[in-house]
XYZ file of C-alpha atoms in Angstrom:
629
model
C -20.667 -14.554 51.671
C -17.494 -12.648 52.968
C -13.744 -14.120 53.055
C -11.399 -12.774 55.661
C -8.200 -12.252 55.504
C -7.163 -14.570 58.422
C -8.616 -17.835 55.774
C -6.707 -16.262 53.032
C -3.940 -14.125 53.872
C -2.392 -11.426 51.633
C 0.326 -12.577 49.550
C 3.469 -10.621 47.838
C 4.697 -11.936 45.640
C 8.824 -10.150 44.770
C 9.491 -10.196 40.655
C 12.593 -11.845 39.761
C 15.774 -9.666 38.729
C 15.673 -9.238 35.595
C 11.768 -8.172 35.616
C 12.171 -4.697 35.545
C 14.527 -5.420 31.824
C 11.225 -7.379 31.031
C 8.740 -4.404 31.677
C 10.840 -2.091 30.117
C 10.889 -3.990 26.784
C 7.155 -4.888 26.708
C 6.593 -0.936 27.227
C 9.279 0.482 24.981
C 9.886 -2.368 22.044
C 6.787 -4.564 21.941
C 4.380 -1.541 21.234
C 4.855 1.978 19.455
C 1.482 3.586 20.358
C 0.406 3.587 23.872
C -3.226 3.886 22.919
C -2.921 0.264 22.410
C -2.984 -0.347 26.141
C -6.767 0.093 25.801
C -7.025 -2.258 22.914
C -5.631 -4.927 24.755
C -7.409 -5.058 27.913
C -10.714 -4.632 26.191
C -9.568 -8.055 23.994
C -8.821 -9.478 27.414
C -12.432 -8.633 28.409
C -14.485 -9.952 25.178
C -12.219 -13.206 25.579
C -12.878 -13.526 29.268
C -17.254 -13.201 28.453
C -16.747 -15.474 25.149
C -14.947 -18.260 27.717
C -17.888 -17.407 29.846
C -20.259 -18.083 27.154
C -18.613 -21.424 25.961
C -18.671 -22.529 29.373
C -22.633 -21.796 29.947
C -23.489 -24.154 27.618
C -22.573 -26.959 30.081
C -23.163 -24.700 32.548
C -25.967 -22.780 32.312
C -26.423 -21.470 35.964
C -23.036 -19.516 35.547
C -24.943 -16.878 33.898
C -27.653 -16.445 36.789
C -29.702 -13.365 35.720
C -27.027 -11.724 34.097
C -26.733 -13.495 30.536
C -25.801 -10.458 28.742
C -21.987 -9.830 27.700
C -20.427 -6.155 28.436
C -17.695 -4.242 29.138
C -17.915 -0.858 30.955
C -15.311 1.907 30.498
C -15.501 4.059 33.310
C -13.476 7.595 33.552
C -12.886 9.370 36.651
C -10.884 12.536 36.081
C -10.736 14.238 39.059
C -8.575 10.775 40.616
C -6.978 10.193 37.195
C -7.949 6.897 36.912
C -9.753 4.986 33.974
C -11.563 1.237 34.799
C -12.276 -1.535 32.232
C -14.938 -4.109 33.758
C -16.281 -6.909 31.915
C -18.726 -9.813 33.372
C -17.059 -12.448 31.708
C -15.656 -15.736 33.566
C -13.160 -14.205 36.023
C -10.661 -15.357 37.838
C -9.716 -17.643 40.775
C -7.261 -16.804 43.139
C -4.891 -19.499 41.483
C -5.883 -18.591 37.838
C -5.107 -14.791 38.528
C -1.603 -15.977 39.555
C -1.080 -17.770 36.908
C -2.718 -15.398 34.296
C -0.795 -12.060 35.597
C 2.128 -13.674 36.727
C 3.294 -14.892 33.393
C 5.802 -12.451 32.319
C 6.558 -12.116 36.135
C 7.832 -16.005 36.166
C 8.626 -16.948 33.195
C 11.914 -14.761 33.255
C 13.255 -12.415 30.023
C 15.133 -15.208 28.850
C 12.308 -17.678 28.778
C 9.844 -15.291 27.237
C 12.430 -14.416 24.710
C 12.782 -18.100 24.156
C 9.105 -18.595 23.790
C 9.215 -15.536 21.218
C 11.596 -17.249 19.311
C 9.810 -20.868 19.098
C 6.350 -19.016 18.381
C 8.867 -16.895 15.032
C 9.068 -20.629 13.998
C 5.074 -21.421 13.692
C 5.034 -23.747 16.582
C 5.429 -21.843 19.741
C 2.219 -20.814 21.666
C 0.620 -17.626 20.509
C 1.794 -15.390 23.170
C -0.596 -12.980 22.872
C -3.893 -15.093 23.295
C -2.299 -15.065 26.861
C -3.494 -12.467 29.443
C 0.036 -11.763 30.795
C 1.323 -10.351 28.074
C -1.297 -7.864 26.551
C -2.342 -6.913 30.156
C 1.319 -5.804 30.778
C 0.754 -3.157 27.776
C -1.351 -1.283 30.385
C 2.279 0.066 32.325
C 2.906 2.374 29.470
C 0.163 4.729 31.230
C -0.129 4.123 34.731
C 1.741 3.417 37.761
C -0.643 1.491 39.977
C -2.459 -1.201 38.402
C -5.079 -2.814 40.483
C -7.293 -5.973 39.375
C -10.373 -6.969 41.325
C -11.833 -10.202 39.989
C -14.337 -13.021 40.828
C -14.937 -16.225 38.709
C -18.481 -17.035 38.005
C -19.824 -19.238 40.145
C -17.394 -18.556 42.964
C -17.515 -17.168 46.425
C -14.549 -16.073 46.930
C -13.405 -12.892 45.270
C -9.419 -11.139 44.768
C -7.358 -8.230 44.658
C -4.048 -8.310 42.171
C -1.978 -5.227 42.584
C 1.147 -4.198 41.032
C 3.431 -0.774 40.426
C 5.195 -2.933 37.570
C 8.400 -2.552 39.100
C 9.323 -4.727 42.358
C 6.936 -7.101 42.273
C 2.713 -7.727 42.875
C 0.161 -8.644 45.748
C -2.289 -10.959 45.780
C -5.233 -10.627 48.821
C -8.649 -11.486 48.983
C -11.457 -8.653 48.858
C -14.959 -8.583 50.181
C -17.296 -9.781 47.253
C -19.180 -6.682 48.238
C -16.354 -4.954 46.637
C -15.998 -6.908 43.148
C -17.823 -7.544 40.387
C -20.772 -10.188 40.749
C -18.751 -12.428 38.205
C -16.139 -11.082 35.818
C -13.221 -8.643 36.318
C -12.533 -5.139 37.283
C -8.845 -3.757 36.314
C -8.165 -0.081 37.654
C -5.535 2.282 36.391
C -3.771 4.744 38.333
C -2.724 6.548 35.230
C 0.850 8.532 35.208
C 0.504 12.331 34.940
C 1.026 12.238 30.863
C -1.489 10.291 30.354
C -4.465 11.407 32.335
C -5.654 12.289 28.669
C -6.928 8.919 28.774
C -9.567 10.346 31.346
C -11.237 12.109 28.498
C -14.129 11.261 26.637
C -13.196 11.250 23.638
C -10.086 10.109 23.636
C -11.744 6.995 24.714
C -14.438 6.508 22.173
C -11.875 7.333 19.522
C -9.789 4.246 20.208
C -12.366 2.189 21.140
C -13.851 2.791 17.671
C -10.472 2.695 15.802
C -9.012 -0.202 17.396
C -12.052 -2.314 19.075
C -15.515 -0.827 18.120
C -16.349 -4.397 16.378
C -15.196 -7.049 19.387
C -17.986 -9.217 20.075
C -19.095 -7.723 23.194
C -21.297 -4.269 23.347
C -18.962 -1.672 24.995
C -20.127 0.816 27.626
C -19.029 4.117 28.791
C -19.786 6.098 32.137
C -17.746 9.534 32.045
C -17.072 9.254 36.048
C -17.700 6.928 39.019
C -21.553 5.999 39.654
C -23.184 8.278 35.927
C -24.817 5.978 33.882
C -23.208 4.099 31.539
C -24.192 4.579 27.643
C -23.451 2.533 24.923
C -20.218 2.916 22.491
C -20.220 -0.205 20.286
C -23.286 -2.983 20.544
C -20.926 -5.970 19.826
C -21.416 -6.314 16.404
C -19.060 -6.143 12.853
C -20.899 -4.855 9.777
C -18.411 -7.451 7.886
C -20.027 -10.189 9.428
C -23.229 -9.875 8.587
C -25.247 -11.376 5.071
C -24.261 -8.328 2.082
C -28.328 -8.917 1.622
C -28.397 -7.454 5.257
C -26.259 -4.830 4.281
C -27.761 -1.032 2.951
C -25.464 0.871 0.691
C -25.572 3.880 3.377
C -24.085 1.449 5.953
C -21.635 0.866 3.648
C -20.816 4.200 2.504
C -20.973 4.911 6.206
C -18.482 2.371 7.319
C -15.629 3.284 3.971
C -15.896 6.693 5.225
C -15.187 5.828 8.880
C -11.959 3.130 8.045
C -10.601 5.378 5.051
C -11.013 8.637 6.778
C -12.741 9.842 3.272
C -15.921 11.679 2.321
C -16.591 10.434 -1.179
C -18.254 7.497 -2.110
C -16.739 3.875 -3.035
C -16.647 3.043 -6.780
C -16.588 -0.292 -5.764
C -17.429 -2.755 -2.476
C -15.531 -5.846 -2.458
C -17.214 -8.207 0.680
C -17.310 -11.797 1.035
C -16.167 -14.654 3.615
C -13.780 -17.229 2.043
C -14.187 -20.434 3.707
C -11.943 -24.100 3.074
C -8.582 -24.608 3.819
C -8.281 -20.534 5.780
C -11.138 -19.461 6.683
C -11.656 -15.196 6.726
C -13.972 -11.929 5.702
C -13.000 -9.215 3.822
C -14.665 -5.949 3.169
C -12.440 -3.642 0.966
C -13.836 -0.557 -0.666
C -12.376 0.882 -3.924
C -12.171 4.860 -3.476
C -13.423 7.097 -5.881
C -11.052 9.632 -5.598
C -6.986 9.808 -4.961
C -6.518 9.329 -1.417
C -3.779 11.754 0.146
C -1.230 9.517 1.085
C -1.610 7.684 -2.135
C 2.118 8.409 -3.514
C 3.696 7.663 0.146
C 7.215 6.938 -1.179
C 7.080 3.606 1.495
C 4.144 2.869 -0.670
C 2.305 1.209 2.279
C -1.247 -0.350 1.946
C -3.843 0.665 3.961
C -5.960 -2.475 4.984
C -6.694 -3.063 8.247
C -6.020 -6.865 10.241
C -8.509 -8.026 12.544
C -8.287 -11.658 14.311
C -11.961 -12.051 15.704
C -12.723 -8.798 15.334
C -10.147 -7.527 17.080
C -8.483 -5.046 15.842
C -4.379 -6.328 15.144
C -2.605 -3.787 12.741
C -2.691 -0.924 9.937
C 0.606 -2.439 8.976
C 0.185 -5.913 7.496
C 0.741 -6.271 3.409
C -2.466 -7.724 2.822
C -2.423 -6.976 -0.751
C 0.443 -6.383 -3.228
C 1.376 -2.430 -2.739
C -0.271 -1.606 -6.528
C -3.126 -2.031 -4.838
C -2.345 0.040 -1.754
C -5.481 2.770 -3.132
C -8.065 0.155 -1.750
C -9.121 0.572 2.218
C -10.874 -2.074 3.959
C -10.334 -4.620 6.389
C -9.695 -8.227 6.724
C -10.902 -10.482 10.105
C -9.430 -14.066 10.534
C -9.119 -16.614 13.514
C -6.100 -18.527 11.641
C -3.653 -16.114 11.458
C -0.278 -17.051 13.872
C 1.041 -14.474 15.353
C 3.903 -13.481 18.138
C 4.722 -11.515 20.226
C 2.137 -8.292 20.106
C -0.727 -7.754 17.160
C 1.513 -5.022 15.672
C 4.385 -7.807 14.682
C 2.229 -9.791 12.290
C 4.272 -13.192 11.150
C 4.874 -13.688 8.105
C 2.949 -16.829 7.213
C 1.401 -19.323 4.252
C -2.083 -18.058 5.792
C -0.982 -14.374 5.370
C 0.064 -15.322 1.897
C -3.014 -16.948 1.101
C -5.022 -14.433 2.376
C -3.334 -11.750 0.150
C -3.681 -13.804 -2.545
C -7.868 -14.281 -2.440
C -7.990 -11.146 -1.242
C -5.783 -9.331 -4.545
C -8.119 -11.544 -6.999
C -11.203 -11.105 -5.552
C -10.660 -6.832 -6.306
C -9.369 -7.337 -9.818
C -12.107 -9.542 -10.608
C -14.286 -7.055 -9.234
C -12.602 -4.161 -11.467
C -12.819 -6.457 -14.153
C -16.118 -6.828 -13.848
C -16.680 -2.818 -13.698
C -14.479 -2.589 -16.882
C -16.959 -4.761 -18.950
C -20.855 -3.197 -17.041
C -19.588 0.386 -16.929
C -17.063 1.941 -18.764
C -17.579 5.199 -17.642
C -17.372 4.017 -13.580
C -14.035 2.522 -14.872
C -12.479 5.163 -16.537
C -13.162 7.272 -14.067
C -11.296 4.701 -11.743
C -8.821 4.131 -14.280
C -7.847 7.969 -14.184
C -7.559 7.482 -10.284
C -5.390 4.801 -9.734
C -4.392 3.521 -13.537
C -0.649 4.261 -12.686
C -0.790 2.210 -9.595
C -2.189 -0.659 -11.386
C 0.721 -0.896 -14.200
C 3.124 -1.199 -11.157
C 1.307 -4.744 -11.043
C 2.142 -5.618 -14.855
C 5.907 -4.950 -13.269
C 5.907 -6.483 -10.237
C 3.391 -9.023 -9.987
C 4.261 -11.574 -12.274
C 1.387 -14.054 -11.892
C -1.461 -11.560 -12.945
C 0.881 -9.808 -15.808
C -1.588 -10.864 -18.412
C -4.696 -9.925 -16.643
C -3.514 -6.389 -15.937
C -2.409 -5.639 -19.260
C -5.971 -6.463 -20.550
C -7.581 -4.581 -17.420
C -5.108 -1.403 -18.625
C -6.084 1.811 -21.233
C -4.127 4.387 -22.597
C -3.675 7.346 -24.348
C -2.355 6.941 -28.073
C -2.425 8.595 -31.466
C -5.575 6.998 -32.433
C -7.524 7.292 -29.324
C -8.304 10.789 -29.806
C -9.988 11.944 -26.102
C -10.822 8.726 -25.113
C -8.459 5.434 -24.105
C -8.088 2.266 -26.095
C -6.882 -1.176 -24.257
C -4.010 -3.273 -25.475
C -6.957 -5.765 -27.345
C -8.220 -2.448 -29.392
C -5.052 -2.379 -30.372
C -3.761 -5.620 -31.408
C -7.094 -6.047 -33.251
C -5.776 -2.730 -35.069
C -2.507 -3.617 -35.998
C -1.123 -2.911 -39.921
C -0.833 -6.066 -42.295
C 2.669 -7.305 -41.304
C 3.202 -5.431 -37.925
C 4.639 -7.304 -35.041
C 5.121 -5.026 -32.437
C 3.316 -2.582 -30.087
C 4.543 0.725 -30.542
C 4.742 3.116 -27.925
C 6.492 6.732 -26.690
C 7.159 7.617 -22.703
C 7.365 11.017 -21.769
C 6.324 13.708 -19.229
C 2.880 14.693 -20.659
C 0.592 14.041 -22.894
C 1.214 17.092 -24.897
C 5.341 16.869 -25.384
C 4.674 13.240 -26.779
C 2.041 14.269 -29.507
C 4.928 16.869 -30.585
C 7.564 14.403 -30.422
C 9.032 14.039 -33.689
C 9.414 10.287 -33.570
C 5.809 10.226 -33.997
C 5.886 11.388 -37.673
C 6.669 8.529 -39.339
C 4.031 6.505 -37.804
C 1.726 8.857 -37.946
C 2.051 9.223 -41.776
C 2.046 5.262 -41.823
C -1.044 5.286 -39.894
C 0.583 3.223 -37.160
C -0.426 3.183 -33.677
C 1.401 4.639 -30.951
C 0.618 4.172 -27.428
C 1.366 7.353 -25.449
C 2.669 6.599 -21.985
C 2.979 9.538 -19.386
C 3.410 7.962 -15.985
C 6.775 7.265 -14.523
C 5.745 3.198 -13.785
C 5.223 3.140 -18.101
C 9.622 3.367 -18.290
C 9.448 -0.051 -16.317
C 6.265 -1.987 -16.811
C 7.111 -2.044 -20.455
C 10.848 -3.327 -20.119
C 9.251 -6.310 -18.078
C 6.321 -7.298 -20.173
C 7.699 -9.823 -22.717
C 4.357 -9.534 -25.101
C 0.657 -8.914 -25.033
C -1.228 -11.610 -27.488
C 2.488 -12.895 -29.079
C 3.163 -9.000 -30.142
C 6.105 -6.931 -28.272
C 6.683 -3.932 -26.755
C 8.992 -1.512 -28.772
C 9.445 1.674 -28.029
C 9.603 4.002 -30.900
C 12.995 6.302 -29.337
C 15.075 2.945 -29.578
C 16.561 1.047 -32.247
C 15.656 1.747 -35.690
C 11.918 2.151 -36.908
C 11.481 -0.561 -40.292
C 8.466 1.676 -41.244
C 9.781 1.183 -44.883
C 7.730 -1.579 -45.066
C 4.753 0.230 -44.295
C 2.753 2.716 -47.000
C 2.233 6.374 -46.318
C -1.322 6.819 -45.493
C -1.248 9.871 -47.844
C 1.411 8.869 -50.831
C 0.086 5.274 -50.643
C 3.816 4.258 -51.908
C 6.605 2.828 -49.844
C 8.864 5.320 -48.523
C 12.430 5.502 -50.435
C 14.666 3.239 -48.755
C 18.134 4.930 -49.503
C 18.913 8.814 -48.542
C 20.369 11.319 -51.771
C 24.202 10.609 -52.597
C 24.345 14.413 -50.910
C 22.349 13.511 -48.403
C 23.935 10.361 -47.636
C 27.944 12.187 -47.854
C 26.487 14.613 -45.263
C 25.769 11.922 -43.165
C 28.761 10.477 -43.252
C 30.440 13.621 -42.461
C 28.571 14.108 -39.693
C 29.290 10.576 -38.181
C 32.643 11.101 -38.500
C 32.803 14.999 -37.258
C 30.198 14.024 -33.816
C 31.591 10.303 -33.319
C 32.550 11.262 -29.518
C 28.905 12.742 -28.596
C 26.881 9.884 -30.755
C 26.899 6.192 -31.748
C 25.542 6.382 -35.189
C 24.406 9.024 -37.188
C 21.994 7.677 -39.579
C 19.106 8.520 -42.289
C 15.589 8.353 -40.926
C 12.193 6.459 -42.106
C 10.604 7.999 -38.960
C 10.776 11.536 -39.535
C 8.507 13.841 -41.532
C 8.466 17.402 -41.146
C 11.086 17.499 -38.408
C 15.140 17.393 -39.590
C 16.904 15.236 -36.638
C 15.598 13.150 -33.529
C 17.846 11.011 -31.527
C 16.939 7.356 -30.509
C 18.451 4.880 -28.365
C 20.480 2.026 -29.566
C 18.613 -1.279 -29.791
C 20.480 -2.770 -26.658
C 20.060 -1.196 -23.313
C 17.820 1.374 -22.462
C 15.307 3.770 -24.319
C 15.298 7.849 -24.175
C 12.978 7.879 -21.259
C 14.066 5.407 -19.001
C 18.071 6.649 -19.417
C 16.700 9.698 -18.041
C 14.995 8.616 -15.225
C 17.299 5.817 -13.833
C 20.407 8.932 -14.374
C 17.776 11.414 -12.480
C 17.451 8.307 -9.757
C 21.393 8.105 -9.731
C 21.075 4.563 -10.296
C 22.802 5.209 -14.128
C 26.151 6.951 -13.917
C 26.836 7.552 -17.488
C 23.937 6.885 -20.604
C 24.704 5.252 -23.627
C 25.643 7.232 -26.334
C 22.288 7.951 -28.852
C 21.874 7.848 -32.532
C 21.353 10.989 -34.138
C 18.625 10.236 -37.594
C 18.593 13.176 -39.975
C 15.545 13.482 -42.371
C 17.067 13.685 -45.949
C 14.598 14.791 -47.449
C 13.775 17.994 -45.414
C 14.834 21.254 -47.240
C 17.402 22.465 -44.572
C 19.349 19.112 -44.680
C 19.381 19.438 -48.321
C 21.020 22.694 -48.363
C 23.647 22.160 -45.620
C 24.106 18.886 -47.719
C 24.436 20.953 -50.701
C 27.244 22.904 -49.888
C 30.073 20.368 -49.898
C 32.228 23.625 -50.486
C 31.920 24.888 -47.016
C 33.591 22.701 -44.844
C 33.187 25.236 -41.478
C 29.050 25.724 -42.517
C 29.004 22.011 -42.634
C 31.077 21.273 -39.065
C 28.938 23.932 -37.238
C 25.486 22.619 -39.043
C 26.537 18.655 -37.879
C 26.993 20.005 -34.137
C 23.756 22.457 -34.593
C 21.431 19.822 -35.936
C 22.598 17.278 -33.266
C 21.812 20.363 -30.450
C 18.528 20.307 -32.095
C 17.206 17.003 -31.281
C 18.723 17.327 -28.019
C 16.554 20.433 -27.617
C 13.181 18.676 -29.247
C 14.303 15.530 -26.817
C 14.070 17.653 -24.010
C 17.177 18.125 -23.186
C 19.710 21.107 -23.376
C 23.219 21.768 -25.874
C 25.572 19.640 -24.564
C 28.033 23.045 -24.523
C 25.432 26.508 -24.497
C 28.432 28.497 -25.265
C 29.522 27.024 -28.482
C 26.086 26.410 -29.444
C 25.301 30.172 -28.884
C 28.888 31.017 -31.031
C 28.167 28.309 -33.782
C 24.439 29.456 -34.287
C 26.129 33.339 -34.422
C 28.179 32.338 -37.382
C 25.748 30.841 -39.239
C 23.060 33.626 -39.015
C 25.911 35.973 -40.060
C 26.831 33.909 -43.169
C 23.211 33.850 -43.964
C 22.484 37.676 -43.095
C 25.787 38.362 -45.786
């Protein structure tokens, strides 16, 4: 059947004045990428054949001989244009009004007003609403036009727009449209006929849409035949029995942009109160962007299967090393997919989400220790952000943790193989922080315990400074680190004397001291005999209040600590070089440059530098002279 024009005459239709303001925010504010243009109209397509498809059940003759959901892409270079066609429900001539008139009538201050009631969880989600994600599509052309005919009808129309002054509505010959379903033609802008290509095309279709629930076409120009880019359905939905671990490999390696293999899969469908699938993939090596200093996850958002956002904090960032996906129906959002808002489903959804891939690490920590280290040595520094910042699994990431300590030897030891461990009478967990693994076993705060037989965790990762400040206790013991406060080791055999350690320093020994606490009282708190040295003369420790020797360093490095507090210098009393400085209680000038020289050297073994290189240079002259004489 044809309609004229004289039974349904052409209609313009003139946008109110502040339209233009409108456009101009929906192409410059509401969306950063332009690819997403493409994203939106195909959305607008698999909604249009799933209304189709609801409708057909009461309905059935809507579907004629056509029962089969698509949507073509087709490209046409040479006139610059790209079409999206679906054979979903269509449109009427009053529905098409309606539908891409929105924006047009509602006015900027309405739709802002509508943004604002949807920010409070009650407004309509805008972008369920064809208006508003078809509008997306003047960020890359100039002409739009929108052929459309609703199943069932005989009437067909023509919507046609520049985005700027207004739009025209006129009926079409139904020779010319789609036998049900809608046709939308872009007259793209001359910087973006790269949307004419190939694969530009099939790489946002298969970024952004390649799991919607319609199969996706593609013809590379007007009247070639069309093949198949996606066939309309999500590996995530499907039974894990169903599931190969090729396709899964396959699929990591597609959303994570990575050629290894997972070390773990993580899918399942949580159903109840919020209903949503996850499929999250534990890498096996460090991704690149692993230490982005924004420390952004990377799990994709998908509301039926549609791809939303990159961008949403679907787990707690120490997890930001998994990639994955999750797909819900619940989630609220406004006004485009890329401004996700910020919701008890969202916060439920990270939630089952974060426990479901601990649980599943857990569960690799206790099957195979070897698949876990391995993991561990990936992406253990990530995970003790989470004893810092995620309060409510502190305990269960302490026991999930391993590290490095003085009786671990190669290997790692968790905070239960130490507590199980501990001396008769100790009631604290020791542990050093430093730059590497190598500095800390020379550290001569380690002496002590080691003679004791004491164990000393040795942390090397920046996170260890914090995480340990913030965890109270593991199994009622504390933290302590061993370059703060003083040691008590007296209390504690030598492992080779098998006889407490002498409490008291040598009435020499102990004079020196005092001299020395007198003579550097403006560079040091205390100057002090030590329990925890050995072989070594001096260290310097932290006072018990404030901050240890690591973390000082790194919050002053940060500029977050203007000025550190001033250490405690411990001299070993019973090493031979103390004992002869202390000896000479005649030489007043040996014993004022050996105080500064001895403090220089735990600065140096600390890491650090002389506080002043040139006297330290001039002081260390005159006492190799005296010694040369």
């Amino acid at each position: 059947m044809t309609t004229t024009t004289e039974e349904h005459p052409a209609e313009s239709h003139v946008f109110e004045a502040d339209v233009a303001r409108l456009l101009h925010m929906m192409v410059h504010s509401v969306y950063s990428d332009k690819d997403v243009f493409l994203r939106e109209l195909i959305s607008n397509a698999a909604d249009a054949c799933e209304k189709l498809r609801y409708e057909a059940i009461a309905t059935p003759a809507l579907l004629a001989s056509d029962p089969d959901s698509r949507i073509v892409l087709t490209l046409d270079e040479e006139g610059g244009r790209v079409v999206v066609e679906d054979n979903g429900i269509g449109m009427s001539r009053d529905e098409m009004i309606e539908a891409l008139g929105t924006i047009a009538r509602s006015g900027t201050r309405a739709f802002m007003e509508r943004i604002e009631a949807n920010k409070q969880g009650e407004g309509a989600q805008l972008i369920g609403q064809f208006g508003v994600g078809f509008y997306s599509c003047f960020m890359v052309a100039d002409r739009v036009d929108v052929v459309s005919r609703r199943a069932g009808a005989d009437h067909a129309w023509l919507w046609s727009s520049d985005g700027k002054g207004g739009y025209s509505v006129s009926p079409i010959d139904v020779s010319e449209a789609p036998a049900r379903g809608t046709r939308i033609t872009l007259h793209l802008m001359d910087d973006a006929k790269s949307y004419t290509s190939r694969w530009t095309i099939e790489r946002i279709v298969k970024e952004q849409s390649g799991h919607v629930p319609v199969p996706i076409r593609i013809a590379e120009k007007p009247g070639s035949e069309a093949t198949q880019l996606t066939d309309g359905t999500a590996l995530w939905t499907k039974s894990k029995n169903d599931i190969t671990s090729e396709e899964y490999t396959d699929f990591y390696r597609g959303i994570s942009g990575q050629y290894d293999e997972p070390a773990l899969t993580v899918h399942f469908r949580a159903e109840g109160r919020h209903e949503y699938s996850a499929l999250a993939f534990v890498p096996n090596s460090q991704p690149f962007d692993l230490f982005d200093p924004d420390r952004k996850g990377r799990m994709k958002l998908y509301v039926k299967r549609v791809f939303i956002t990159d961008e949403a904090e679907l787990l707690p960032r120490y997890l930001r090393f998994v990639r994955g996906l999750v797909d819900t129906a619940d989630l609220p959002l406004n006004v485009s997919r890329e401004m996700i808002q910020e919701s008890a489903i969202l916060a439920s959804i990270r939630k089952g989400v974060a426990n479901r891939i601990i649980t599943a690490i857990e569960k690799l920590s206790e099957n195979d220790s070897d698949a876990f280290l391995k993991l561990w040595e990936a992406f253990g520094s990530l995970i003790k952000e989470g004893i810092y910042e995620d309060f409510e699994r502190r305990t269960q990431l302490m026991a999930l943790s391993r590290f490095r300590t003085t009786a671990s030897g190669e290997g790692y030891r968790s905070l239960a193989d130490y507590v199980k461990d501990l001396k008769d009478g100790q009631q604290a967990i020791y542990y050093l922080v430093g730059d590497s693994l190598e500095q800390l076993k020379a550290s001569p705060q380690l002496e002590g315990f080691r003679a004791r037989g004491i164990e000393v965790l040795l942390l090397t990762d920046s996170v260890d400074s914090f995480w340990v400040t913030n965890a109270p206790e593991f199994e009622g013991k504390t933290f302590k680190s061993i370059t703060q406060g003083s040691a008590d080791l007296a209390q504690f055999s030598k492992v080779e004397q098998g006889a407490p350690a002498s409490e008291t320093a040598p009435v020499e020994v102990q004079a020196f001291i005092d001299f020395a606490k007198e003579k550097l009282a403006d560079q040091v708190s205390d100057v002090r005999a030590s329990d925890r040295l050995i072989e070594s003369a001096v260290c310097l420790v932290a006072p018990e209040q404030g901050y240890d020797r690591q973390l000082e360093k790194i919050l002053q490095g940060a500029g977050r600590l203007q000025a550190g507090a001033k250490p405690i210098l411990e001299i070993n009393g019973d090493h031979p070089v103390v004992k002869a400085i202390a000896a000479r209680s005649d030489q007043p000038s040996l014993r004022d440059d050996a105080a500064f020289l001895l403090l220089d050297q735990a600065r140096v073994l600390d890491g650090d530098k002389p506080a002043d290189p040139r006297a330290f240079a001039e002081r260390l002259a005159r006492l190799m002279e005296k010694a040369l004489q």
